[in-house]
Coordinates of C-alpha atoms and ligand atoms in Angstrom, one line a residue:
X64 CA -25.7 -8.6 -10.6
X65 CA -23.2 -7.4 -13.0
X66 CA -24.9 -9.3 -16.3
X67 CA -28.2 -7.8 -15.0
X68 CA -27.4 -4.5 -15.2
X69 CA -25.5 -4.4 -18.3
X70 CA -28.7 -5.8 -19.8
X71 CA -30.7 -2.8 -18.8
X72 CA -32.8 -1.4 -21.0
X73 CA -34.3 1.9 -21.9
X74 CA -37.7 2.7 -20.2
X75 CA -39.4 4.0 -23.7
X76 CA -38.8 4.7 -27.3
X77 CA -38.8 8.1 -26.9
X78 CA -36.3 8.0 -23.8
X79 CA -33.6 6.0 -26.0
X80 CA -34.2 8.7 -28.8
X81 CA -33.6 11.6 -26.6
X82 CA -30.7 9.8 -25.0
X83 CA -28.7 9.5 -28.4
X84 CA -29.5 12.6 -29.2
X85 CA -28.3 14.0 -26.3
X86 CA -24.9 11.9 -26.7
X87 CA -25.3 13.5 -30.9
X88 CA -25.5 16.7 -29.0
X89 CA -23.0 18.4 -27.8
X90 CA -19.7 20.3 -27.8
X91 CA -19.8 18.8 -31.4
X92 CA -22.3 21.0 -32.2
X93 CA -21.7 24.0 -30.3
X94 CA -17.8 24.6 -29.6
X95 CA -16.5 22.3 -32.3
X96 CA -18.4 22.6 -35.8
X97 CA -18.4 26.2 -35.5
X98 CA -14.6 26.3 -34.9
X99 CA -13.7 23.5 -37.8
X100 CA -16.0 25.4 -40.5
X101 CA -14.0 28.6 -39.6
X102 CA -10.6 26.7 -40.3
X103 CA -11.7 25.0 -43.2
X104 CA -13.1 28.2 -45.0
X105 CA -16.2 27.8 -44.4
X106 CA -19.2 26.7 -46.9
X107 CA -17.5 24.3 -49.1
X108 CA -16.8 22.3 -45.4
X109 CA -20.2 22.4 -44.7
X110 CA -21.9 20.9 -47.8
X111 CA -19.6 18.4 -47.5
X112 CA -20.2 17.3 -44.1
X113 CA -24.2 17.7 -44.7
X114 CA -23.2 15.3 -47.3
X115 CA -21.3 12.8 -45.3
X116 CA -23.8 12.9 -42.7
X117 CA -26.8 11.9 -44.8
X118 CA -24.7 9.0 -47.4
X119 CA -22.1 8.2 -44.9
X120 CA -23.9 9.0 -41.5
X121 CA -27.1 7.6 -41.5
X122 CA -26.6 4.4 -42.7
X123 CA -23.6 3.6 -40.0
X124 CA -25.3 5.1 -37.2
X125 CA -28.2 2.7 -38.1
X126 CA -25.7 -0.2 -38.7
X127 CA -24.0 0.4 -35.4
X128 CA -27.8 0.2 -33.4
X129 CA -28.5 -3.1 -35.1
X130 CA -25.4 -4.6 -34.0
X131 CA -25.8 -3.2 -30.2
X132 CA -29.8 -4.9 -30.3
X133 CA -28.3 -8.1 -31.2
X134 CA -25.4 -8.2 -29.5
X135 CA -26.8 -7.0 -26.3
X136 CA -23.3 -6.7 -24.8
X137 CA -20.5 -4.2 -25.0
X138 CA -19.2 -3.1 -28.2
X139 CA -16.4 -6.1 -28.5
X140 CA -18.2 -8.8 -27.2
X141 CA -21.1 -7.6 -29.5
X142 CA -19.1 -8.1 -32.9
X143 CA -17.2 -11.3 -31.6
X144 CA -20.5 -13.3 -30.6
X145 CA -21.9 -12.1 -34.0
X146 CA -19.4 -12.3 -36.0
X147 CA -18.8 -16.4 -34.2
X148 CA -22.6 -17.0 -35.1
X149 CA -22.4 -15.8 -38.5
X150 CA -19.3 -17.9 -39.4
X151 CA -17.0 -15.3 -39.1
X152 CA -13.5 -14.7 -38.1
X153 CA -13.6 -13.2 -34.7
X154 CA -11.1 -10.4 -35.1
X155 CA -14.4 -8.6 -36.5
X156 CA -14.0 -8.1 -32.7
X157 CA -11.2 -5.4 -33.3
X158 CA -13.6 -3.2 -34.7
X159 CA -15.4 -2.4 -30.7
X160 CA -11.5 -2.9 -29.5
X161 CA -10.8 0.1 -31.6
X162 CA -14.3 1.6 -30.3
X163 CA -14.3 1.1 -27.0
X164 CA -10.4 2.7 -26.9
X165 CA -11.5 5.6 -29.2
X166 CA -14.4 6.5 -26.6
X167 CA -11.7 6.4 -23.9
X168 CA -9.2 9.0 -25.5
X169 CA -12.0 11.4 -26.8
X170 CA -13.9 11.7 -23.5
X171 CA -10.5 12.7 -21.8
X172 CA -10.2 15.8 -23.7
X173 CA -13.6 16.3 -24.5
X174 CA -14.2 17.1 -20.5
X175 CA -11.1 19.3 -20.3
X176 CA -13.6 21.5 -23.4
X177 CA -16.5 20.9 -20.5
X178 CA -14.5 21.8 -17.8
X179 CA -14.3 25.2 -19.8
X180 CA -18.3 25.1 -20.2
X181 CA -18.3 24.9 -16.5
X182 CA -16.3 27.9 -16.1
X183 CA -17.8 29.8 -18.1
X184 CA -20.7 29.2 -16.9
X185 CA -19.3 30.6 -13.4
X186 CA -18.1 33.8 -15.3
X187 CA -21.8 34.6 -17.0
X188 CA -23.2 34.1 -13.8
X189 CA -21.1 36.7 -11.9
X190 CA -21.6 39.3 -14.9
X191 CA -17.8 39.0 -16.2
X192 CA -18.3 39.6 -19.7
X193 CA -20.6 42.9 -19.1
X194 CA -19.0 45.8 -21.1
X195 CA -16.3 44.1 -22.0
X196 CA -14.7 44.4 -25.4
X197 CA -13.3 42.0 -28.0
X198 CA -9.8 42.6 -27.3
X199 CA -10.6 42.0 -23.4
X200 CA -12.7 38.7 -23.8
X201 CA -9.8 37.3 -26.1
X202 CA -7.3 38.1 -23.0
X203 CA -9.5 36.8 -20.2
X204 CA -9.7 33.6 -22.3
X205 CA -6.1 33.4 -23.1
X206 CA -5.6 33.9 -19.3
X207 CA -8.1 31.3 -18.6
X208 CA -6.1 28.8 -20.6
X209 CA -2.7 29.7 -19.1
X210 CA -3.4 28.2 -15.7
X211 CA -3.1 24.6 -15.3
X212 CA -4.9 24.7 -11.7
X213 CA -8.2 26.5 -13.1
X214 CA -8.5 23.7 -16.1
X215 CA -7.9 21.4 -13.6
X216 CA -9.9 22.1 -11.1
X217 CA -12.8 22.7 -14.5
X218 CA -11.7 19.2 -15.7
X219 CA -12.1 17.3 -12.5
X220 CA -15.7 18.7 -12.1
X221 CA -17.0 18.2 -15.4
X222 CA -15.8 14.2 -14.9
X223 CA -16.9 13.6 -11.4
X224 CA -20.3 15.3 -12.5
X225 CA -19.8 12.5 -15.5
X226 CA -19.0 9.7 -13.2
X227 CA -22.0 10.7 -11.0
X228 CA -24.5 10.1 -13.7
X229 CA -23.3 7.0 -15.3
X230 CA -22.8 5.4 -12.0
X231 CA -26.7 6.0 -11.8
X232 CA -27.4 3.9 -14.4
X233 CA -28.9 3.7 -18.1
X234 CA -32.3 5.0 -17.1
X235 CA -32.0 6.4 -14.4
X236 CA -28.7 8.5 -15.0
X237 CA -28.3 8.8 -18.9
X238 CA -32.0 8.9 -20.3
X239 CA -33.7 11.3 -17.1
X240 CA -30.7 13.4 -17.4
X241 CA -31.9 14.5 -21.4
X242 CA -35.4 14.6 -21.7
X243 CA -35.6 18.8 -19.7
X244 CA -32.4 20.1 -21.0
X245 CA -32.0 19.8 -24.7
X246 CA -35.1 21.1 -25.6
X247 CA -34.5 24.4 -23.6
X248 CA -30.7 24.7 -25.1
X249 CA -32.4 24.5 -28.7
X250 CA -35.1 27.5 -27.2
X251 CA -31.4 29.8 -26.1
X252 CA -29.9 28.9 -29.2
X253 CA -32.9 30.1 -31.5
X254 CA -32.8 33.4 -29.3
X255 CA -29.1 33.9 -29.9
X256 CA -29.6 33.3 -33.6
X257 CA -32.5 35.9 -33.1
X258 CA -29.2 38.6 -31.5
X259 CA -27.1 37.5 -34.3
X260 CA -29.5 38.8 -37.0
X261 CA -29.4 42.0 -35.5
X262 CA -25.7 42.4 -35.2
X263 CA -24.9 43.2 -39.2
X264 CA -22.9 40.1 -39.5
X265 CA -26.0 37.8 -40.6
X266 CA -25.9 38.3 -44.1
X267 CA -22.0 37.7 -44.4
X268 CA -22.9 34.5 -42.2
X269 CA -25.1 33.1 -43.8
X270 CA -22.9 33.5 -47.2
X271 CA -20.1 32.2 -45.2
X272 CA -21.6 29.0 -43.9
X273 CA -23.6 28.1 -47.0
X274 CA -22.1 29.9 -50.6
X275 CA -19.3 27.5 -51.2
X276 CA -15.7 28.5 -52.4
X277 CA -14.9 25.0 -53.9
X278 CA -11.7 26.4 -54.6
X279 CA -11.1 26.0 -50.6
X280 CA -12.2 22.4 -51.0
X281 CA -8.7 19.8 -50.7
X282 CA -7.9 16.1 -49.1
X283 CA -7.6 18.1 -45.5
X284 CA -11.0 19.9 -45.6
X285 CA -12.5 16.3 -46.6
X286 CA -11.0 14.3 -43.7
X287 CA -12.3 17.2 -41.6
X288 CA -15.8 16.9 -42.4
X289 CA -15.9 13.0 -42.6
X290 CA -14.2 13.1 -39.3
X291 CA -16.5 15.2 -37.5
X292 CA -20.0 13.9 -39.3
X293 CA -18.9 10.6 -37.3
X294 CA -18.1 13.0 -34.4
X295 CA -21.0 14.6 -34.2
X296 CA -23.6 11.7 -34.2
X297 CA -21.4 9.8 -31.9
X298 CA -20.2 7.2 -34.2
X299 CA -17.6 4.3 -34.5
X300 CA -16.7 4.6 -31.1
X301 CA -19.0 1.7 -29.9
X302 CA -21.3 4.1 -28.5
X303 CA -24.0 3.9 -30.3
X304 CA -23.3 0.1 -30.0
X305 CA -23.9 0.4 -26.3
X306 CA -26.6 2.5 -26.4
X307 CA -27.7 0.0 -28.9
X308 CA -27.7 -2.8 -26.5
X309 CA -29.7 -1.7 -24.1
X310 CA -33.0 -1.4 -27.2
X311 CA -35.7 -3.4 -27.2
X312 CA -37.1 -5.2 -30.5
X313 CA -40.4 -2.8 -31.5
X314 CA -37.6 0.4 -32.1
X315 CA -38.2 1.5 -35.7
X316 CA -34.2 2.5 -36.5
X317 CA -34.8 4.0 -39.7
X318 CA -37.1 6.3 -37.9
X319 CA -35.1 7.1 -35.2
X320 CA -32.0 8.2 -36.8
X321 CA -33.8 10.9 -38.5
X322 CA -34.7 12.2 -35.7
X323 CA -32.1 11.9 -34.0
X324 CA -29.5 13.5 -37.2
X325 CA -32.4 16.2 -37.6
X326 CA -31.7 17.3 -34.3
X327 CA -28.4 16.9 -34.2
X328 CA -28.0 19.0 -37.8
X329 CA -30.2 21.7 -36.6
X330 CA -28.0 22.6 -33.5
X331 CA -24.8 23.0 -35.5
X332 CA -26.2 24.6 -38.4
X333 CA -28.3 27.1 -35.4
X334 CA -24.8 27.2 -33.7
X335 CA -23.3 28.2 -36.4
X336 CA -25.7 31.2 -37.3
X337 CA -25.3 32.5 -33.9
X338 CA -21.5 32.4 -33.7
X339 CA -20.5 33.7 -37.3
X340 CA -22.7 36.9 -37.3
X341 CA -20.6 38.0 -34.1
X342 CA -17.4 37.0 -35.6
X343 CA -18.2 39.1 -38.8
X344 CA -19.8 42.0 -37.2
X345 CA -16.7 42.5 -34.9
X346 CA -14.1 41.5 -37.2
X347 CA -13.3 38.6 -35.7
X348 CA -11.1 36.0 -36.6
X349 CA -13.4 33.1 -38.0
X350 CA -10.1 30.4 -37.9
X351 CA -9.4 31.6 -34.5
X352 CA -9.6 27.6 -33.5
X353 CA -10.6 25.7 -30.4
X354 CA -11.2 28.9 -28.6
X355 CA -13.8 30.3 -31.1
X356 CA -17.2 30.2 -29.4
X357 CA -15.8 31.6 -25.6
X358 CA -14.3 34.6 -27.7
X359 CA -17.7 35.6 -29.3
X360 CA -20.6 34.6 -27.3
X361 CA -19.1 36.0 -24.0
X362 CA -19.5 39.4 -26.8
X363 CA -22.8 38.7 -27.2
X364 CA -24.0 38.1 -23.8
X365 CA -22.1 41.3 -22.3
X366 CA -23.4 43.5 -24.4
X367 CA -27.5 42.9 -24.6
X368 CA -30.2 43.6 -22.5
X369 CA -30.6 40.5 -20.2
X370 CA -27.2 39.2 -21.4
X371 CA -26.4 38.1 -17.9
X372 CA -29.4 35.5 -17.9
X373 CA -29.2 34.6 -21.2
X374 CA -25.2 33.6 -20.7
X375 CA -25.8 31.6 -17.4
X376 CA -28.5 29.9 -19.2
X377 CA -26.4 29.1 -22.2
X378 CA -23.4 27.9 -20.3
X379 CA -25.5 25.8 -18.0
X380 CA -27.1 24.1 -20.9
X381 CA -24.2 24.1 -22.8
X382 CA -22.6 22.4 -19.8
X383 CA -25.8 19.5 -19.8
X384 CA -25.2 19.3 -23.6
X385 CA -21.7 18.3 -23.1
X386 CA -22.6 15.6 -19.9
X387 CA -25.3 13.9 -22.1
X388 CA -22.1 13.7 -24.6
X389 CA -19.8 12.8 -22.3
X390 CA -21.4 10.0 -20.4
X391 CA -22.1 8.4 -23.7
X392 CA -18.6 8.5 -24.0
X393 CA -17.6 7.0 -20.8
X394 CA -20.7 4.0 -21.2
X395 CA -19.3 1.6 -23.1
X396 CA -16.2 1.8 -21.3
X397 CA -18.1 0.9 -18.2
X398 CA -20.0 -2.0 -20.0
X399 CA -17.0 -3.8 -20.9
X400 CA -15.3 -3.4 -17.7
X401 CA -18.8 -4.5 -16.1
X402 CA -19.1 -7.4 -17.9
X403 CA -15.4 -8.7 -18.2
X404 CA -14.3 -8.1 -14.6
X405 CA -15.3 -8.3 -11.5
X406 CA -16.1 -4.9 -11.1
X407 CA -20.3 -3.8 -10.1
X408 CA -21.4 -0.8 -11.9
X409 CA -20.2 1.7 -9.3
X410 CA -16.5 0.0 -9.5
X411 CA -16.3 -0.3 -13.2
X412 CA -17.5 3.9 -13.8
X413 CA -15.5 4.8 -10.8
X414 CA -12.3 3.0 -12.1
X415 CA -12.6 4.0 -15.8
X416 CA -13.8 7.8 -15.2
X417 CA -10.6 7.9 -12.5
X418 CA -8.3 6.5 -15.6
X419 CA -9.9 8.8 -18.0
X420 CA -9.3 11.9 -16.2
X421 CA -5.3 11.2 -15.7
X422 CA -5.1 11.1 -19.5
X423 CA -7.2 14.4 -19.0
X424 CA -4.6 16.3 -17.5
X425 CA -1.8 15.4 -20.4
X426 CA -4.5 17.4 -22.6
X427 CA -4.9 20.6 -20.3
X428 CA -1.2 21.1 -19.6
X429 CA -0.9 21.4 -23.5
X430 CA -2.5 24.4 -23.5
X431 CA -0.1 25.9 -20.9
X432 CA 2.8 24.1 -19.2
X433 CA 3.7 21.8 -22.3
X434 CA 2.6 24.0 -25.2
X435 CA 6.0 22.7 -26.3
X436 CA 5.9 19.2 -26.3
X437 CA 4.5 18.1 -29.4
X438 CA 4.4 14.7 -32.1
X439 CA 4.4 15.2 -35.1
X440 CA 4.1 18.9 -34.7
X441 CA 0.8 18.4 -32.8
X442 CA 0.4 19.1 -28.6
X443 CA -1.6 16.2 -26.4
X444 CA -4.7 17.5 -27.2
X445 CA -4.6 17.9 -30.5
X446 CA -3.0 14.8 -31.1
X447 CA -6.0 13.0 -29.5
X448 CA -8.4 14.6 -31.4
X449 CA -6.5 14.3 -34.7
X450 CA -6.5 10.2 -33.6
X451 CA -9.6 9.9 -33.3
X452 CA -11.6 11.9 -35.6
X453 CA -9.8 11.3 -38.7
X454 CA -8.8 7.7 -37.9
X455 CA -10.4 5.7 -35.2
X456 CA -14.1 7.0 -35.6
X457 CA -13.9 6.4 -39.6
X458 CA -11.9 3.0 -39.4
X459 CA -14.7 1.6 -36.5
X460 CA -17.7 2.9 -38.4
X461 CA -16.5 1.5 -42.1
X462 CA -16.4 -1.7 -40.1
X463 CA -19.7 -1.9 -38.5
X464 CA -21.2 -0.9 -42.0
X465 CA -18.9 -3.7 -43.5
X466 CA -19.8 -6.2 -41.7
X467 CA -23.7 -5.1 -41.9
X468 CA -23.7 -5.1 -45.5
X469 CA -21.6 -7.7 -46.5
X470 CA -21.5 -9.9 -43.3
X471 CA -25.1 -10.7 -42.4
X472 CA -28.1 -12.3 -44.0
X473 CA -29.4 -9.5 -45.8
X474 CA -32.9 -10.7 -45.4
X475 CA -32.8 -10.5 -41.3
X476 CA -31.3 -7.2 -42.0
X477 CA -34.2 -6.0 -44.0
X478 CA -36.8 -7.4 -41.8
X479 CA -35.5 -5.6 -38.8
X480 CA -35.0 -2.1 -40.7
X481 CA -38.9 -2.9 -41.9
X482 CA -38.0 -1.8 -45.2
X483 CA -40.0 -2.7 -48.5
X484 CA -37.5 -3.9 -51.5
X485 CA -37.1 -0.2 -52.7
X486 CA -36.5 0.9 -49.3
X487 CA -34.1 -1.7 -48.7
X488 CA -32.7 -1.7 -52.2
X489 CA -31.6 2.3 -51.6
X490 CA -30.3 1.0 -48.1
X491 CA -28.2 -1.9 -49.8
X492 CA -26.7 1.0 -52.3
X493 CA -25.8 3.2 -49.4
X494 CA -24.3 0.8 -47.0
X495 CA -22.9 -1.5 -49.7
X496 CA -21.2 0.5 -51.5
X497 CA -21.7 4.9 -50.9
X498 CA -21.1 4.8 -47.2
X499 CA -17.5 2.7 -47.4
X500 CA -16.3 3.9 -50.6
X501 CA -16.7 7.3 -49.3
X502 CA -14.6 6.5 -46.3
X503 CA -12.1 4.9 -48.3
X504 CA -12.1 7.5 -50.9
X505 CA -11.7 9.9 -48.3
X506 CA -8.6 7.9 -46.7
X507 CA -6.7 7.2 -50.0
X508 CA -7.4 11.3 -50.6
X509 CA -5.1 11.9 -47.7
X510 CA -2.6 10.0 -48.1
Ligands
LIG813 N1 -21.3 13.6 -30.5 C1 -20.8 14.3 -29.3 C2 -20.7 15.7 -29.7 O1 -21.0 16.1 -30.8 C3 -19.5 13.8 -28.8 C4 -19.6 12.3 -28.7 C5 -20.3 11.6 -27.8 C6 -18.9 11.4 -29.4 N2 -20.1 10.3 -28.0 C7 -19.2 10.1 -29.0 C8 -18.0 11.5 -30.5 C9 -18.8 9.0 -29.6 C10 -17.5 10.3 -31.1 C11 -17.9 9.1 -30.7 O2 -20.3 16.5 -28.8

């Protein structure tokens, strides 16, 4: 039964698309971009990681489909049968080892950031932000954040919701799941970008997110963007392997990923146009950090005529956004427990979801109860984070581009990406030598 399962496949092109887009989209885009361009000063981040998304991006997030289709297994069974047929050594295998881990760390504090969606959403939906004024929204969050039991109770709901839908399986949980919501979180977003033009803060925005400072531009604010291009379109950590695995043969990848970075661009950029113009307009801080978008929007929402719909509508969507994210997280977890024990589908999401939300709670109590206890002067949470986007995510995707590039008969590669010799001449350039060079330039930069 197990086998079976795991070699599900998607019922349609366009279902896989909106699937990966929905795992591209989500508190990447929304709660984390916003927040990372603020720290890092603002434009200079941005063209950087527009940059890394289209040399860097595209061509791994492509790479890491075409191993998934051929592998048709979970991320580290994938590269070691592949690697074995291609004469290679099988520690290739390392490089879904490293994935399948990363996946594991970043879902558990990426639902403790859902868990805060969720409550949120609660708050807009009971009118709590209505007449309130910066100073209050910044309290009620702090507030928020001080009490272990509320993130907790936020955090185990977000992941039961996430074990829920994977449990259901890859069409029937992860690709139904997509195809209502995002479109109708791109229509809120549009209207919020509409509200933040009106606020007086669009101009400076806009400057902001797209007039670079170069100045601001050092090793740190590189790693940053790098780290959250792969982030943001869901790479290295072997889930677009396993999403990858369930494709058929007639998906055009080339095509696909535009669509799906497209997307996945136009929500943070949109995002980011509707956060900044609050921050400015109020005098916000713009590096106020993780907490950035439930200090402004909340502004927003309490303020404007039909505010309370509007932030209901946005949390609830903002709350899908993150499960389409977060269950691509826990996936190919579940495939390689599904395949490599003797767990069913049910068992293996039950027993990895459970797991997952321990390490969960390590990450909430940093914001409260162990504020204190830190590595390398960084708490639990931002110690996972700091892990994973600037380490594991990078390392995993320069090897699935390696070993695409360098590793397999070039013609079979060019075939399947249906690319004529120009085509596949520019693709050769870019996942040759543009793509892994950048990463390693990016590394050696840091260190
Ligand atoms: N891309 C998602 C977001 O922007 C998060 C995510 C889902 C992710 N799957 C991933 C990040 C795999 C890294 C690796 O919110």
């Amino acid at each position: 039964m197990a086998t079976a399962q795991s070699h599900a496949q998607w019922s349609s092109r366009m279902g896989f698309v909106l699937a990966a887009t929905g795992s591209a989209v989500g508190l990447g885009n929304i709660w984390k971009f916003p927040y990372m361009v603020g720290q890092s000063g603002g434009a200079a981040f941005v063209l950087v990681y527009l940059a890394c998304i289209a040399l860097i991006g595209v061509p791994i997030l492509v790479s890491e489909w075409l191993l998934g289709r051929r592998g048709q297994k979970n991320p580290i069974n994938t590269m070691a049968q592949i690697a074995h047929q291609h004469g290679h050594h099988r520690s290739w295998a390392l490089v879904g080892a490293i994935g399948v881990l990363g996946a594991f760390l970043i879902l558990s504090f990426y639902s403790v950031i859902g868990g805060w969606a969720l409550a949120y959403m609660r708050d807009a939906i009971f009118g709590s932000f209505s007449g309130l004024d910066k100073t209050a929204i910044g309290t009620a969050f702090e507030t928020f954040l001080a009490q272990p039991g509320e993130l907790l109770a936020w955090h185990s709901l977000f992941m039961l919701l996430t074990i829920g839908v994977v449990a259901m399986g890859v069409a029937g949980g992860l690709e139904r799941g997509s195809k209502l919501m995002m479109p109708a979180l791109g229509l809120i977003l549009i209207v919020l970008v509409g509200y933040g033009a009106t606020t007086g803060g669009f101009g400076d925005a806009a400057a902001y997110l797209f007039n670079p400072d170069w100045t601001k531009l050092d090793g740190k604010v590189l790693l940053a963007a790098l780290g959250h291009a792969f982030f943001t379109l869901s790479l290295g950590m072997g889930v677009m392997m396993a999403y990858g695995s369930y494709l058929g043969e007639d998906v055009n990848l080339l095509r696909a990923a535009r669509t799906v970075v497209i997307m996945d661009t136009t929500f943070a950029l949109c995002a980011g146009m509707a956060i900044f113009p609050i921050v400015f307009a109020n005098g916000l801080d713009p590096a106020a950090g993780p907490g950035l978008v439930f200090v402004t929007l909340p502004l927003a929402f309490g303020n404007i005529t039909g505010g309370l719909l509007l932030g209901s509508l946005f949390f609830l969507l903002l709350t899908f956004a993150a499960l389409t994210s977060s269950i691509s997280l826990l996936e190919p977890v579940v495939e390689l427990l599904e395949e490599r024990t003797p767990l069913n589908r049910i068992g293996a999401t039950v027993v990895a979801g459970l797991t997952i939300w321990a390490l969960g709670i390590a990450a909430l109590l940093s914001f409260n109860l162990w504020s204190e206890v830190k590595f390398a002067g960084l708490n639990v949470f931002d110690l996972l984070d700091y892990v994973t986007s600037k380490f594991m995510l990078p390392l995993a995707g320069l090897g699935a581009i390696v070993f695409v590039a360098w590793k397999l008969k070039q013609d079979d590669v060019q075939r399947e990406l249906q690319l004529g010799s120009g085509g596949f001449a520019l693709w050769t350039l870019l996942a040759r030598y543009v793509a892994p060079i950048g990463v390693l330039f990016v590394f050696w930069n840091n260190l």
